Amino acid sequence: MTTSCVKRSVRTSLRMLSMFLLTGFVAVALNAGEWRRDVVDAAAGSFSSLRVDANGNAHVAHFDSDEGVVKYSFWDRMLDKWFTTTLDKSRGFCSLVLDSKQHPHISYLGYGDGPIKYAHWNGTAWEKQGIHIRAKDISFYTSIALDAKENPTISYYHYWGTTESYTLSLRMVFWTGTYWGVRTVDSTPGSGKFNAIATDPSGNSHIAYANVKSENMGLRYARWNGQSWEVQVLNAWLSPNVGASSVAIVVDREGNPHIAFTEFGTNLVRYAVSRAGKWTFETIAQVAEVGYPERIGLALDAQGNPYISYFDVGSGLLQVAHHAGQKWLIEIVDQNGAGFNSSLQVAAGSIWVTYRDESGRGLKCARRPLEEAPPVPAPPQK
């Protein structure tokens, strides 16, 4: 395809993004249990962040480490085709969310024009801006959500101080409608390297994150109550002397937080939910080796059942687990090193997973109908 054809395809996809927001959904017709795997972008696939809109179209933010750019890919359900465009120079760690108009909002790490960048589709074009924050450095994951007024809130890992002496903490930046405000979520040294943010039905923020300092190591959860952050240290439910990584969070319609994470040290994949203020933890599986810096996927179906995607670096398998009754069913989605940085959605009658193919370094998307499928036996746990 010529360069002019590629440019026309990208322009067409962006026009379709606006046009299809008003169309209805047509269900994907696949045999139950059959995973369809597509190559979204053969060039790049790190830190993918997936959302499926109300019309059945898919949106993905991802990072091209070779070119140093963040990209946006759009799957058009009418054409059954992926379109990809380059958004901006970036240091990666992107995150994507959709607003009520089904427009994408993306956070990612930038360069001199702002250590954190924010881009959103306004219905006609992409708007991008750098968020200037006083910091020694901002690195690792960003995560984006929208508040009750659909203004963006972004969580990030904050470095402050000198080269010889600095602190690491979890902070978040939020758009007031006029300016960007900043709040410290957890100032405990080491908090926030792995973080994920979500909002509840009232628009309040919930953040799941890891503390990686040896003296504070573990999983944490913070909730904004409208006035201040309520922080909970969840180490009592973890294995002794282990850390957490690959953290994901979803808040259900009742305002209950659901968290998926990996225990770094035991290699356990775990799930936690808080109802009526009481946390329940479950162990899903044990992988041979945890990836770094990994991203785990978490989504709920219409009945509130959790689905979790995770990658076993040791076996090279991407797997999806879902809760059925009193047990977890596990399926193998892809293999041979395909599965790093997965992002999961349950929407439009299907399960969707985007992830990086380590052999080709490209971005892939797998999906199957939501109807119950016989689980593929998982490999023996080590």
Short mmCIF file of C-alpha atoms in Angstrom, two decimals:
data_model
loop_
_atom_site.label_atom_id
_atom_site.label_comp_id
_atom_site.label_asym_id
_atom_site.label_seq_id
_atom_site.Cartn_x
_atom_site.Cartn_y
_atom_site.Cartn_z
CA MET A 1 0.00 0.00 0.00
CA THR A 2 1.39 3.44 -0.89
CA THR A 3 1.91 6.21 1.65
CA SER A 4 -0.98 8.20 0.20
CA CYS A 5 -3.26 5.17 0.48
CA VAL A 6 -2.25 4.68 4.11
CA LYS A 7 -2.98 8.32 4.88
CA ARG A 8 -6.37 8.07 3.17
CA SER A 9 -7.14 4.91 5.17
CA VAL A 10 -6.28 6.64 8.43
CA ARG A 11 -8.40 9.67 7.54
CA THR A 12 -11.25 7.36 6.56
CA SER A 13 -11.02 5.45 9.84
CA LEU A 14 -11.17 8.65 11.87
CA ARG A 15 -14.21 9.86 9.93
CA MET A 16 -15.83 6.47 10.50
CA LEU A 17 -15.07 6.71 14.20
CA SER A 18 -17.27 9.80 14.36
CA MET A 19 -19.95 8.44 12.02
CA PHE A 20 -20.33 5.04 13.68
CA LEU A 21 -20.98 6.52 17.11
CA LEU A 22 -24.64 6.77 16.14
CA THR A 23 -25.05 3.33 14.61
CA GLY A 24 -26.35 0.16 16.25
CA PHE A 25 -24.44 -2.96 17.15
CA VAL A 26 -24.30 -6.09 15.00
CA ALA A 27 -23.19 -9.16 16.93
CA VAL A 28 -19.99 -10.93 15.92
CA ALA A 29 -20.83 -14.43 14.67
CA LEU A 30 -18.19 -16.95 15.75
CA ASN A 31 -18.39 -20.50 17.04
CA ALA A 32 -18.43 -20.67 20.83
CA GLY A 33 -14.99 -21.37 22.22
CA GLU A 34 -13.19 -20.40 19.01
CA TRP A 35 -10.72 -17.57 19.48
CA ARG A 36 -10.23 -15.38 16.44
CA ARG A 37 -6.79 -13.77 16.43
CA ASP A 38 -6.03 -10.71 14.31
CA VAL A 39 -2.81 -8.76 13.82
CA VAL A 40 -3.72 -5.15 14.65
CA ASP A 41 -0.33 -3.56 14.02
CA ALA A 42 2.61 -5.67 12.88
CA ALA A 43 5.08 -3.01 14.06
CA ALA A 44 4.11 -2.32 17.68
CA GLY A 45 2.13 -3.66 20.58
CA SER A 46 3.47 -2.63 24.01
CA PHE A 47 1.23 -1.42 26.86
CA SER A 48 -2.00 -1.95 24.93
CA SER A 49 -5.15 -0.45 26.47
CA LEU A 50 -8.43 -1.66 24.96
CA ARG A 51 -12.02 -0.42 25.08
CA VAL A 52 -15.00 -1.62 23.05
CA ASP A 53 -17.63 1.06 22.50
CA ALA A 54 -21.41 0.83 22.69
CA ASN A 55 -21.61 0.28 18.93
CA GLY A 56 -19.27 -2.71 18.88
CA ASN A 57 -16.18 -0.91 17.57
CA ALA A 58 -12.83 -1.46 19.31
CA HIS A 59 -10.33 1.24 20.34
CA VAL A 60 -6.73 0.53 21.41
CA ALA A 61 -3.85 2.73 22.54
CA HIS A 62 -0.41 1.12 22.25
CA PHE A 63 3.27 1.96 22.09
CA ASP A 64 5.87 1.51 19.36
CA SER A 65 9.17 1.22 21.25
CA ASP A 66 11.26 1.18 18.05
CA GLU A 67 9.87 4.50 16.82
CA GLY A 68 9.20 5.98 20.26
CA VAL A 69 5.57 6.85 19.48
CA VAL A 70 2.15 6.13 20.92
CA LYS A 71 -0.40 4.81 18.42
CA TYR A 72 -4.16 4.48 18.23
CA SER A 73 -5.90 1.58 16.49
CA PHE A 74 -9.59 1.39 15.64
CA TRP A 75 -11.54 -1.71 14.61
CA ASP A 76 -14.49 -0.91 12.36
CA ARG A 77 -17.16 -3.56 12.93
CA MET A 78 -18.86 -2.75 9.60
CA LEU A 79 -15.69 -3.29 7.58
CA ASP A 80 -14.23 -5.88 9.99
CA LYS A 81 -10.92 -4.08 9.61
CA TRP A 82 -8.30 -2.42 11.80
CA PHE A 83 -6.96 1.08 11.12
CA THR A 84 -3.88 2.47 12.89
CA THR A 85 -2.52 5.99 13.18
CA THR A 86 0.46 7.50 15.00
CA LEU A 87 -0.55 10.04 17.64
CA ASP A 88 2.58 11.46 19.22
CA LYS A 89 6.14 10.95 20.39
CA SER A 90 6.08 9.09 23.67
CA ARG A 91 7.92 7.14 26.34
CA GLY A 92 5.08 4.62 26.51
CA PHE A 93 2.85 3.43 29.37
CA CYS A 94 -0.36 4.51 27.68
CA SER A 95 -3.95 4.07 28.90
CA LEU A 96 -7.30 4.59 27.14
CA VAL A 97 -10.89 5.23 28.21
CA LEU A 98 -14.09 6.17 26.32
CA ASP A 99 -16.56 8.94 27.17
CA SER A 100 -20.35 8.84 26.76
CA LYS A 101 -19.99 9.89 23.11
CA GLN A 102 -17.70 6.87 22.64
CA HIS A 103 -14.74 9.19 22.01
CA PRO A 104 -11.31 7.93 23.16
CA HIS A 105 -9.18 9.69 25.80
CA ILE A 106 -5.55 8.58 26.16
CA SER A 107 -2.82 9.24 28.73
CA TYR A 108 0.85 8.47 28.10
CA LEU A 109 4.37 9.55 29.04
CA GLY A 110 5.79 12.44 27.05
CA TYR A 111 9.02 14.35 26.65
CA GLY A 112 9.93 18.03 27.12
CA ASP A 113 6.46 19.37 26.38
CA GLY A 114 5.09 17.59 29.45
CA PRO A 115 6.13 14.43 31.31
CA ILE A 116 2.50 13.29 31.07
CA LYS A 117 0.57 13.78 27.85
CA TYR A 118 -3.17 13.69 27.28
CA ALA A 119 -4.90 13.21 23.92
CA HIS A 120 -8.58 12.92 23.07
CA TRP A 121 -10.72 12.68 19.96
CA ASN A 122 -13.18 15.61 19.87
CA GLY A 123 -15.35 14.14 17.11
CA THR A 124 -13.39 15.80 14.32
CA ALA A 125 -9.71 15.71 15.25
CA TRP A 126 -7.23 14.70 17.93
CA GLU A 127 -6.43 17.28 20.61
CA LYS A 128 -3.13 16.77 22.47
CA GLN A 129 -1.56 18.61 25.37
CA GLY A 130 1.34 18.21 27.73
CA ILE A 131 0.68 18.33 31.47
CA HIS A 132 3.52 20.18 33.18
CA ILE A 133 4.15 18.75 36.65
CA ARG A 134 7.05 19.58 38.94
CA ALA A 135 8.94 16.33 39.33
CA LYS A 136 12.40 14.87 39.07
CA ASP A 137 10.90 12.25 36.81
CA ILE A 138 7.62 10.53 36.01
CA SER A 139 7.95 6.95 34.88
CA PHE A 140 6.17 3.63 34.56
CA TYR A 141 2.42 3.32 34.26
CA THR A 142 -0.15 6.02 33.74
CA SER A 143 -3.85 5.14 34.02
CA ILE A 144 -6.79 7.28 32.93
CA ALA A 145 -10.46 7.48 33.95
CA LEU A 146 -13.23 10.07 33.61
CA ASP A 147 -15.04 11.75 36.50
CA ALA A 148 -18.77 12.49 36.78
CA LYS A 149 -18.38 15.47 34.41
CA GLU A 150 -16.30 13.34 32.02
CA ASN A 151 -13.14 15.27 32.83
CA PRO A 152 -9.96 13.15 32.77
CA THR A 153 -8.16 11.95 35.88
CA ILE A 154 -4.74 10.34 35.47
CA SER A 155 -2.75 8.37 38.07
CA TYR A 156 1.05 8.20 37.84
CA TYR A 157 4.29 7.26 39.63
CA HIS A 158 6.08 10.37 40.86
CA TYR A 159 9.83 10.86 41.44
CA TRP A 160 10.80 13.89 43.53
CA GLY A 161 14.13 15.12 44.90
CA THR A 162 17.77 15.01 43.88
CA THR A 163 19.75 12.22 42.27
CA GLU A 164 21.22 11.30 45.65
CA SER A 165 17.97 11.59 47.61
CA TYR A 166 14.51 11.25 46.14
CA THR A 167 11.08 9.94 47.05
CA LEU A 168 8.65 7.80 45.06
CA SER A 169 4.92 8.25 45.51
CA LEU A 170 1.53 7.80 43.87
CA ARG A 171 -0.10 10.97 42.59
CA MET A 172 -2.94 11.87 40.26
CA VAL A 173 -3.66 14.83 38.01
CA PHE A 174 -7.21 15.91 37.14
CA TRP A 175 -8.80 18.42 34.78
CA THR A 176 -11.18 20.83 36.55
CA GLY A 177 -12.60 22.26 33.33
CA THR A 178 -10.20 25.20 33.62
CA TYR A 179 -6.84 23.88 34.78
CA TRP A 180 -4.97 20.70 35.77
CA GLY A 181 -4.96 20.04 39.51
CA VAL A 182 -2.63 17.60 41.29
CA ARG A 183 -3.22 15.44 44.36
CA THR A 184 -0.94 13.09 46.25
CA VAL A 185 -2.73 9.78 46.71
CA ASP A 186 -0.16 7.94 48.82
CA SER A 187 3.12 9.55 49.90
CA THR A 188 4.50 6.33 51.40
CA PRO A 189 7.87 5.78 49.65
CA GLY A 190 7.57 3.30 46.78
CA SER A 191 3.82 3.62 46.21
CA GLY A 192 2.41 3.60 42.70
CA LYS A 193 4.89 1.99 40.31
CA PHE A 194 2.09 -0.28 39.09
CA ASN A 195 -1.22 1.58 39.21
CA ALA A 196 -4.69 1.41 37.70
CA ILE A 197 -7.55 3.88 38.14
CA ALA A 198 -11.32 3.54 37.72
CA THR A 199 -14.34 5.62 38.69
CA ASP A 200 -17.50 4.51 40.45
CA PRO A 201 -21.09 5.42 39.39
CA SER A 202 -20.77 8.69 41.37
CA GLY A 203 -17.60 9.65 39.51
CA ASN A 204 -15.23 9.15 42.47
CA SER A 205 -11.81 7.68 41.77
CA HIS A 206 -10.56 4.27 42.94
CA ILE A 207 -6.91 3.28 42.47
CA ALA A 208 -5.25 -0.10 42.92
CA TYR A 209 -1.47 -0.03 43.06
CA ALA A 210 1.70 -1.66 44.31
CA ASN A 211 4.29 -0.41 46.73
CA VAL A 212 7.70 -1.70 45.63
CA LYS A 213 9.96 -0.58 48.49
CA SER A 214 11.12 -3.55 50.55
CA GLU A 215 9.98 -1.99 53.83
CA ASN A 216 6.50 -1.17 52.46
CA MET A 217 6.10 -3.86 49.83
CA GLY A 218 2.62 -5.04 48.88
CA LEU A 219 -0.77 -4.26 47.37
CA ARG A 220 -2.70 -1.08 48.19
CA TYR A 221 -6.06 0.45 47.36
CA ALA A 222 -7.16 4.09 47.57
CA ARG A 223 -10.62 5.62 47.24
CA TRP A 224 -11.49 9.31 46.89
CA ASN A 225 -14.48 10.01 49.18
CA GLY A 226 -15.12 13.47 47.80
CA GLN A 227 -12.88 15.19 50.34
CA SER A 228 -9.79 13.05 50.83
CA TRP A 229 -8.09 9.76 49.93
CA GLU A 230 -8.89 6.68 51.98
CA VAL A 231 -5.92 4.32 51.69
CA GLN A 232 -5.97 0.63 52.58
CA VAL A 233 -2.90 -1.58 52.81
CA LEU A 234 -4.01 -5.04 51.69
CA ASN A 235 -0.88 -6.96 52.70
CA ALA A 236 -2.73 -9.07 55.26
CA TRP A 237 -4.16 -11.13 52.40
CA LEU A 238 -0.87 -11.54 50.52
CA SER A 239 1.76 -14.21 50.88
CA PRO A 240 4.48 -13.16 53.37
CA ASN A 241 7.27 -10.92 52.10
CA VAL A 242 6.06 -10.64 48.50
CA GLY A 243 5.21 -7.71 46.26
CA ALA A 244 2.41 -7.02 43.83
CA SER A 245 2.62 -6.14 40.15
CA SER A 246 0.46 -6.14 37.02
CA VAL A 247 -2.40 -4.43 38.86
CA ALA A 248 -5.85 -3.85 37.30
CA ILE A 249 -9.08 -2.46 38.79
CA VAL A 250 -12.75 -2.29 37.80
CA VAL A 251 -15.59 -0.78 39.85
CA ASP A 252 -19.00 -2.42 39.41
CA ARG A 253 -22.44 -0.78 39.28
CA GLU A 254 -22.80 -1.02 43.07
CA GLY A 255 -19.49 0.77 43.60
CA ASN A 256 -17.56 -2.34 44.64
CA PRO A 257 -13.88 -2.42 43.60
CA HIS A 258 -12.52 -5.55 41.88
CA ILE A 259 -8.73 -5.97 41.62
CA ALA A 260 -6.59 -8.42 39.66
CA PHE A 261 -2.85 -8.62 40.28
CA THR A 262 0.21 -10.83 40.26
CA GLU A 263 2.20 -11.62 43.38
CA PHE A 264 5.80 -10.94 42.48
CA GLY A 265 7.78 -13.59 44.35
CA THR A 266 5.22 -16.41 44.41
CA ASN A 267 4.10 -15.89 40.78
CA LEU A 268 0.47 -16.23 41.87
CA VAL A 269 -2.30 -14.60 39.83
CA ARG A 270 -4.91 -13.35 42.27
CA TYR A 271 -8.31 -11.64 42.36
CA ALA A 272 -9.81 -9.49 45.12
CA VAL A 273 -13.21 -7.85 45.61
CA SER A 274 -14.56 -5.65 48.38
CA ARG A 275 -18.26 -5.83 49.28
CA ALA A 276 -19.76 -3.99 52.24
CA GLY A 277 -16.22 -3.03 53.25
CA LYS A 278 -14.98 -6.61 53.44
CA TRP A 279 -12.26 -7.87 51.12
CA THR A 280 -12.27 -11.38 49.68
CA PHE A 281 -9.15 -12.77 47.96
CA GLU A 282 -8.87 -15.76 45.61
CA THR A 283 -5.91 -17.43 43.95
CA ILE A 284 -6.52 -18.14 40.26
CA ALA A 285 -3.29 -19.72 39.03
CA GLN A 286 0.47 -19.80 39.35
CA VAL A 287 2.63 -18.88 36.38
CA ALA A 288 6.15 -20.14 35.75
CA GLU A 289 7.51 -16.60 35.35
CA VAL A 290 6.04 -13.09 35.69
CA GLY A 291 6.74 -10.54 32.96
CA TYR A 292 8.10 -7.06 33.68
CA PRO A 293 6.76 -4.43 33.44
CA GLU A 294 3.62 -6.47 32.84
CA ARG A 295 -0.03 -5.43 32.52
CA ILE A 296 -2.87 -7.74 33.50
CA GLY A 297 -6.42 -7.49 32.12
CA LEU A 298 -9.66 -7.38 34.13
CA ALA A 299 -13.31 -6.95 33.08
CA LEU A 300 -16.79 -7.83 34.34
CA ASP A 301 -19.67 -9.26 32.33
CA ALA A 302 -23.27 -8.01 32.65
CA GLN A 303 -23.83 -10.23 35.69
CA GLY A 304 -20.70 -8.93 37.41
CA ASN A 305 -18.61 -12.07 36.85
CA PRO A 306 -14.87 -11.30 36.57
CA TYR A 307 -12.68 -12.18 33.58
CA ILE A 308 -8.90 -11.91 33.91
CA SER A 309 -6.21 -12.12 31.23
CA TYR A 310 -2.60 -12.90 32.18
CA PHE A 311 0.61 -13.94 30.48
CA ASP A 312 2.99 -16.67 31.63
CA VAL A 313 6.42 -15.67 30.38
CA GLY A 314 7.87 -19.04 31.38
CA SER A 315 5.48 -21.09 29.21
CA GLY A 316 4.79 -18.37 26.63
CA LEU A 317 1.02 -18.73 27.11
CA LEU A 318 -1.68 -16.04 27.23
CA GLN A 319 -4.62 -17.24 29.31
CA VAL A 320 -8.06 -15.94 30.30
CA ALA A 321 -9.73 -17.05 33.52
CA HIS A 322 -13.35 -16.42 34.42
CA HIS A 323 -15.40 -17.12 37.47
CA ALA A 324 -18.11 -19.76 37.02
CA GLY A 325 -19.95 -20.76 40.17
CA GLN A 326 -17.41 -21.67 42.81
CA LYS A 327 -14.43 -22.19 40.49
CA TRP A 328 -12.30 -20.49 37.89
CA LEU A 329 -12.27 -21.75 34.31
CA ILE A 330 -9.06 -21.12 32.39
CA GLU A 331 -8.60 -20.95 28.61
CA ILE A 332 -5.44 -20.69 26.54
CA VAL A 333 -5.87 -17.75 24.15
CA ASP A 334 -2.47 -17.66 22.43
CA GLN A 335 0.98 -19.17 22.80
CA ASN A 336 4.59 -19.11 21.58
CA GLY A 337 5.36 -15.89 23.43
CA ALA A 338 2.25 -13.95 22.41
CA GLY A 339 0.48 -12.34 25.37
CA PHE A 340 2.58 -9.62 26.99
CA ASN A 341 0.82 -6.45 28.30
CA SER A 342 -2.70 -7.79 27.81
CA SER A 343 -5.84 -5.65 28.06
CA LEU A 344 -9.28 -7.26 28.41
CA GLN A 345 -12.87 -6.24 27.73
CA VAL A 346 -16.19 -8.09 27.88
CA ALA A 347 -18.48 -6.21 25.54
CA ALA A 348 -20.62 -6.45 22.43
CA GLY A 349 -21.38 -10.11 23.18
CA SER A 350 -17.72 -11.13 23.11
CA ILE A 351 -14.53 -11.39 25.14
CA TRP A 352 -11.77 -9.21 23.68
CA VAL A 353 -8.05 -9.29 24.49
CA THR A 354 -5.26 -7.18 23.00
CA TYR A 355 -1.61 -8.08 23.64
CA ARG A 356 1.91 -7.99 22.30
CA ASP A 357 3.39 -10.82 20.28
CA GLU A 358 6.91 -11.16 21.63
CA SER A 359 8.20 -12.94 18.54
CA GLY A 360 6.93 -10.35 16.08
CA ARG A 361 6.68 -7.44 18.56
CA GLY A 362 3.36 -6.53 16.98
CA LEU A 363 -0.07 -5.94 18.47
CA LYS A 364 -2.66 -8.73 18.29
CA CYS A 365 -6.33 -8.93 19.22
CA ALA A 366 -8.14 -12.15 20.11
CA ARG A 367 -11.88 -12.46 20.63
CA ARG A 368 -14.56 -15.08 21.02
CA PRO A 369 -18.32 -15.06 21.72
CA LEU A 370 -19.26 -14.74 25.37
CA GLU A 371 -21.29 -17.96 25.40
CA GLU A 372 -19.86 -20.50 27.78
CA ALA A 373 -17.05 -22.46 26.20
CA PRO A 374 -15.36 -25.66 27.43
CA PRO A 375 -12.13 -24.63 29.17
CA VAL A 376 -8.85 -25.66 27.61
CA PRO A 377 -6.81 -27.40 30.32
CA ALA A 378 -4.12 -25.13 31.66
CA PRO A 379 -0.55 -26.43 31.88
CA PRO A 380 0.56 -27.94 35.20
CA GLN A 381 1.41 -25.22 37.71
CA LYS A 382 4.92 -25.08 39.10
#
